Amino acid sequence: NFTLVNCSKKCDVHQVYTPSPSDYGCCGTCKNVSCKFHMENGTSVVYAVGSTWHYNCTTYECVKTDEGAIILNYTMVCPPFNETECKMVCTLLYLRKFIII
C-alpha cells in the first residue's frame, strides 16, 4: 500500500524550505533564516540574524542556532526609586543650529 502525501514547500517570509535529509523522510521543513517579531498591534517585522531592537522596555536579539534563527529577549529590572539617595543635578543644554548648504 502506498499513501500519497502532498508536501507543501511554502514557507513564511523569514524561512527557507529544507528538504528531508533522509530518502525515507516524507516532507522537508521550513527553517528560520531570520526572525519574525509579532507586535501587539498585529503587525510583524522581520529582523536579520545579529539584529537587536527594543520594544515595550524589552531588548530583543535575533540569533542563529543549529535549528534556525530564534529571538532572545532581555528585560532590565530596576530597583525601586530611593529619593533620599538621589542628587538633584541641574544642567544647562546649549543648542546650536547648523546650516548645511
Short mmCIF file of N, CA and C in Angstrom, two decimals:
data_model
loop_
_atom_site.label_atom_id
_atom_site.label_comp_id
_atom_site.label_asym_id
_atom_site.label_seq_id
_atom_site.Cartn_x
_atom_site.Cartn_y
_atom_site.Cartn_z
N ASN A 1 0.83 -1.18 0.00
CA ASN A 1 0.00 0.00 0.00
C ASN A 1 0.87 1.25 0.00
N PHE A 2 0.46 2.21 -0.78
CA PHE A 2 1.14 3.49 -0.83
C PHE A 2 0.16 4.59 -0.45
N THR A 3 0.66 5.56 0.25
CA THR A 3 -0.14 6.73 0.59
C THR A 3 0.53 7.94 -0.03
N LEU A 4 -0.23 8.70 -0.78
CA LEU A 4 0.29 9.90 -1.42
C LEU A 4 0.15 11.07 -0.45
N VAL A 5 1.27 11.75 -0.19
CA VAL A 5 1.27 12.89 0.71
C VAL A 5 1.71 14.11 -0.09
N ASN A 6 0.93 15.16 -0.01
CA ASN A 6 1.25 16.40 -0.70
C ASN A 6 2.04 17.29 0.26
N CYS A 7 3.34 17.41 0.02
CA CYS A 7 4.20 18.22 0.89
C CYS A 7 4.27 19.64 0.36
N SER A 8 3.85 20.57 1.16
CA SER A 8 3.91 21.97 0.77
C SER A 8 5.31 22.51 1.00
N LYS A 9 5.83 23.21 0.02
CA LYS A 9 7.15 23.83 0.16
C LYS A 9 7.02 25.32 0.42
N LYS A 10 5.81 25.75 0.77
CA LYS A 10 5.60 27.16 1.08
C LYS A 10 6.07 27.45 2.50
N CYS A 11 6.95 28.41 2.61
CA CYS A 11 7.44 28.82 3.92
C CYS A 11 7.14 30.30 4.11
N ASP A 12 7.21 30.73 5.35
CA ASP A 12 6.98 32.14 5.67
C ASP A 12 8.15 32.97 5.15
N VAL A 13 7.98 34.28 5.16
CA VAL A 13 8.94 35.20 4.57
C VAL A 13 10.32 35.12 5.23
N HIS A 14 10.39 34.71 6.47
CA HIS A 14 11.67 34.63 7.19
C HIS A 14 12.25 33.22 7.22
N GLN A 15 11.73 32.34 6.37
CA GLN A 15 12.14 30.93 6.37
C GLN A 15 12.56 30.47 4.98
N VAL A 16 13.32 29.37 4.95
CA VAL A 16 13.64 28.69 3.69
C VAL A 16 13.26 27.22 3.84
N TYR A 17 12.87 26.62 2.72
CA TYR A 17 12.49 25.21 2.74
C TYR A 17 13.75 24.35 2.71
N THR A 18 13.81 23.37 3.60
CA THR A 18 14.92 22.43 3.65
C THR A 18 14.36 21.03 3.40
N PRO A 19 14.79 20.38 2.29
CA PRO A 19 14.28 19.03 2.01
C PRO A 19 14.67 18.05 3.11
N SER A 20 13.95 16.97 3.20
CA SER A 20 14.24 15.94 4.19
C SER A 20 15.61 15.33 3.90
N PRO A 21 16.46 15.18 4.92
CA PRO A 21 17.80 14.61 4.69
C PRO A 21 17.76 13.11 4.43
N SER A 22 16.65 12.48 4.71
CA SER A 22 16.52 11.03 4.56
C SER A 22 15.71 10.70 3.31
N ASP A 23 16.11 9.63 2.63
CA ASP A 23 15.33 9.15 1.49
C ASP A 23 13.98 8.62 1.95
N TYR A 24 13.88 8.26 3.21
CA TYR A 24 12.65 7.70 3.74
C TYR A 24 11.76 8.77 4.37
N GLY A 25 12.35 9.93 4.57
CA GLY A 25 11.57 11.03 5.13
C GLY A 25 10.61 11.56 4.09
N CYS A 26 9.49 11.95 4.52
CA CYS A 26 8.46 12.37 3.57
C CYS A 26 8.63 13.82 3.16
N CYS A 27 8.42 14.71 4.07
CA CYS A 27 8.44 16.13 3.74
C CYS A 27 9.62 16.82 4.41
N GLY A 28 10.06 17.89 3.80
CA GLY A 28 11.09 18.72 4.41
C GLY A 28 10.47 19.65 5.44
N THR A 29 11.25 20.61 5.87
CA THR A 29 10.77 21.56 6.87
C THR A 29 11.15 22.98 6.47
N CYS A 30 10.50 23.93 7.10
CA CYS A 30 10.83 25.34 6.92
C CYS A 30 11.76 25.73 8.06
N LYS A 31 12.93 26.28 7.71
CA LYS A 31 13.92 26.67 8.72
C LYS A 31 14.02 28.19 8.77
N ASN A 32 14.01 28.73 9.97
CA ASN A 32 14.12 30.18 10.15
C ASN A 32 15.53 30.64 9.77
N VAL A 33 15.62 31.61 8.85
CA VAL A 33 16.90 32.22 8.50
C VAL A 33 16.96 33.67 8.99
N SER A 34 15.86 34.17 9.48
CA SER A 34 15.78 35.48 10.11
C SER A 34 14.67 35.38 11.16
N CYS A 35 14.41 36.47 11.86
CA CYS A 35 13.45 36.43 12.96
C CYS A 35 12.22 37.27 12.64
N LYS A 36 11.06 36.69 12.81
CA LYS A 36 9.80 37.39 12.61
C LYS A 36 9.23 37.76 13.97
N PHE A 37 9.11 39.07 14.21
CA PHE A 37 8.66 39.57 15.50
C PHE A 37 7.24 40.09 15.37
N HIS A 38 6.35 39.57 16.22
CA HIS A 38 4.93 39.97 16.19
C HIS A 38 4.68 41.04 17.25
N MET A 39 4.15 42.17 16.81
CA MET A 39 3.86 43.26 17.74
C MET A 39 2.40 43.19 18.21
N GLU A 40 2.10 43.93 19.27
CA GLU A 40 0.77 43.89 19.87
C GLU A 40 -0.33 44.37 18.93
N ASN A 41 0.02 45.25 17.99
CA ASN A 41 -1.00 45.78 17.07
C ASN A 41 -1.29 44.83 15.90
N GLY A 42 -0.68 43.65 15.92
CA GLY A 42 -0.97 42.65 14.89
C GLY A 42 -0.01 42.66 13.71
N THR A 43 0.89 43.63 13.66
CA THR A 43 1.85 43.67 12.56
C THR A 43 3.09 42.85 12.92
N SER A 44 3.86 42.51 11.91
CA SER A 44 5.09 41.75 12.10
C SER A 44 6.25 42.46 11.42
N VAL A 45 7.43 42.31 12.00
CA VAL A 45 8.65 42.86 11.42
C VAL A 45 9.67 41.73 11.35
N VAL A 46 10.40 41.65 10.23
CA VAL A 46 11.43 40.62 10.06
C VAL A 46 12.79 41.26 10.32
N TYR A 47 13.58 40.63 11.21
CA TYR A 47 14.90 41.11 11.57
C TYR A 47 15.95 40.09 11.14
N ALA A 48 17.08 40.59 10.63
CA ALA A 48 18.19 39.73 10.22
C ALA A 48 18.91 39.19 11.46
N VAL A 49 19.59 38.06 11.29
CA VAL A 49 20.40 37.49 12.36
C VAL A 49 21.45 38.53 12.76
N GLY A 50 21.62 38.73 14.06
CA GLY A 50 22.55 39.72 14.57
C GLY A 50 21.90 41.03 14.94
N SER A 51 20.65 41.22 14.55
CA SER A 51 19.93 42.46 14.85
C SER A 51 19.48 42.49 16.31
N THR A 52 19.45 43.69 16.87
CA THR A 52 18.84 43.89 18.19
C THR A 52 17.85 45.04 18.06
N TRP A 53 16.79 44.99 18.86
CA TRP A 53 15.78 46.04 18.84
C TRP A 53 15.11 46.11 20.20
N HIS A 54 14.45 47.24 20.44
CA HIS A 54 13.77 47.48 21.71
C HIS A 54 12.28 47.63 21.46
N TYR A 55 11.48 47.02 22.33
CA TYR A 55 10.02 47.11 22.22
C TYR A 55 9.43 46.90 23.61
N ASN A 56 8.64 47.85 24.06
CA ASN A 56 7.97 47.76 25.38
C ASN A 56 8.95 47.45 26.51
N CYS A 57 10.02 48.24 26.60
CA CYS A 57 11.01 48.12 27.68
C CYS A 57 11.77 46.79 27.69
N THR A 58 11.77 46.09 26.59
CA THR A 58 12.49 44.83 26.48
C THR A 58 13.42 44.92 25.28
N THR A 59 14.64 44.38 25.43
CA THR A 59 15.59 44.30 24.32
C THR A 59 15.51 42.91 23.73
N TYR A 60 15.44 42.84 22.42
CA TYR A 60 15.36 41.57 21.70
C TYR A 60 16.58 41.42 20.80
N GLU A 61 16.98 40.17 20.55
CA GLU A 61 18.10 39.89 19.67
C GLU A 61 17.77 38.68 18.80
N CYS A 62 18.07 38.79 17.52
CA CYS A 62 17.88 37.67 16.59
C CYS A 62 19.20 36.91 16.51
N VAL A 63 19.21 35.67 16.95
CA VAL A 63 20.45 34.87 16.97
C VAL A 63 20.29 33.60 16.15
N LYS A 64 21.40 33.16 15.58
CA LYS A 64 21.42 31.95 14.75
C LYS A 64 21.76 30.75 15.63
N THR A 65 20.99 29.68 15.49
CA THR A 65 21.28 28.42 16.17
C THR A 65 21.33 27.31 15.13
N ASP A 66 21.70 26.11 15.53
CA ASP A 66 21.72 24.97 14.60
C ASP A 66 20.32 24.67 14.07
N GLU A 67 19.31 24.98 14.86
CA GLU A 67 17.93 24.71 14.46
C GLU A 67 17.33 25.83 13.62
N GLY A 68 18.00 26.98 13.57
CA GLY A 68 17.49 28.14 12.84
C GLY A 68 17.55 29.37 13.71
N ALA A 69 17.14 30.50 13.15
CA ALA A 69 17.18 31.77 13.88
C ALA A 69 16.07 31.81 14.93
N ILE A 70 16.42 32.34 16.10
CA ILE A 70 15.44 32.48 17.18
C ILE A 70 15.58 33.87 17.81
N ILE A 71 14.55 34.28 18.52
CA ILE A 71 14.56 35.58 19.21
C ILE A 71 14.83 35.35 20.69
N LEU A 72 15.86 36.05 21.20
CA LEU A 72 16.13 36.08 22.63
C LEU A 72 15.66 37.42 23.17
N ASN A 73 15.19 37.44 24.41
CA ASN A 73 14.79 38.73 24.98
C ASN A 73 15.45 38.95 26.33
N TYR A 74 15.73 40.23 26.58
CA TYR A 74 16.37 40.65 27.82
C TYR A 74 15.53 41.76 28.43
N THR A 75 15.13 41.58 29.67
CA THR A 75 14.35 42.60 30.35
C THR A 75 15.17 43.15 31.51
N MET A 76 15.29 44.48 31.57
CA MET A 76 16.03 45.10 32.66
C MET A 76 15.07 45.36 33.81
N VAL A 77 15.47 44.93 34.98
CA VAL A 77 14.68 45.17 36.18
C VAL A 77 15.41 46.22 37.01
N CYS A 78 14.76 47.33 37.24
CA CYS A 78 15.38 48.42 38.01
C CYS A 78 14.96 48.32 39.47
N PRO A 79 15.88 48.67 40.38
CA PRO A 79 15.50 48.68 41.80
C PRO A 79 14.51 49.80 42.06
N PRO A 80 13.77 49.73 43.16
CA PRO A 80 12.82 50.79 43.49
C PRO A 80 13.54 52.13 43.63
N PHE A 81 12.87 53.20 43.25
CA PHE A 81 13.45 54.54 43.34
C PHE A 81 13.57 54.95 44.80
N ASN A 82 14.76 55.44 45.18
CA ASN A 82 15.01 55.88 46.54
C ASN A 82 15.34 57.37 46.49
N GLU A 83 14.38 58.21 46.86
CA GLU A 83 14.54 59.67 46.75
C GLU A 83 15.62 60.20 47.67
N THR A 84 15.88 59.57 48.81
CA THR A 84 16.89 60.07 49.75
C THR A 84 18.30 59.90 49.19
N GLU A 85 18.51 58.96 48.30
CA GLU A 85 19.84 58.75 47.71
C GLU A 85 20.00 59.46 46.38
N CYS A 86 19.00 60.22 45.99
CA CYS A 86 19.02 60.88 44.70
C CYS A 86 19.59 62.29 44.84
N LYS A 87 20.54 62.65 43.98
CA LYS A 87 21.09 64.00 43.99
C LYS A 87 20.39 64.82 42.92
N MET A 88 20.04 66.03 43.31
CA MET A 88 19.41 66.93 42.35
C MET A 88 20.53 67.61 41.56
N VAL A 89 20.53 67.43 40.27
CA VAL A 89 21.57 68.00 39.41
C VAL A 89 20.89 68.83 38.34
N CYS A 90 21.35 70.05 38.19
CA CYS A 90 20.83 70.92 37.14
C CYS A 90 21.86 71.01 36.03
N THR A 91 21.42 70.86 34.82
CA THR A 91 22.32 71.00 33.69
C THR A 91 21.72 71.99 32.72
N LEU A 92 22.57 72.68 32.01
CA LEU A 92 22.13 73.64 31.02
C LEU A 92 22.51 73.09 29.66
N LEU A 93 21.57 73.03 28.79
CA LEU A 93 21.79 72.47 27.47
C LEU A 93 21.84 73.60 26.46
N TYR A 94 22.91 73.66 25.73
CA TYR A 94 23.05 74.66 24.67
C TYR A 94 22.73 74.01 23.34
N LEU A 95 21.87 74.64 22.62
CA LEU A 95 21.51 74.13 21.30
C LEU A 95 22.19 74.99 20.25
N ARG A 96 22.80 74.35 19.30
CA ARG A 96 23.43 75.05 18.19
C ARG A 96 22.70 74.69 16.92
N LYS A 97 22.59 75.67 16.08
CA LYS A 97 21.95 75.44 14.80
C LYS A 97 23.03 75.41 13.73
N PHE A 98 23.04 74.36 12.97
CA PHE A 98 23.98 74.26 11.86
C PHE A 98 23.19 74.32 10.57
N ILE A 99 23.66 75.15 9.68
CA ILE A 99 23.02 75.23 8.37
C ILE A 99 23.97 74.60 7.37
N ILE A 100 23.51 73.57 6.73
CA ILE A 100 24.32 72.88 5.73
C ILE A 100 23.82 73.30 4.36
N ILE A 101 24.74 73.83 3.58
CA ILE A 101 24.37 74.29 2.23
C ILE A 101 24.95 73.33 1.22
#
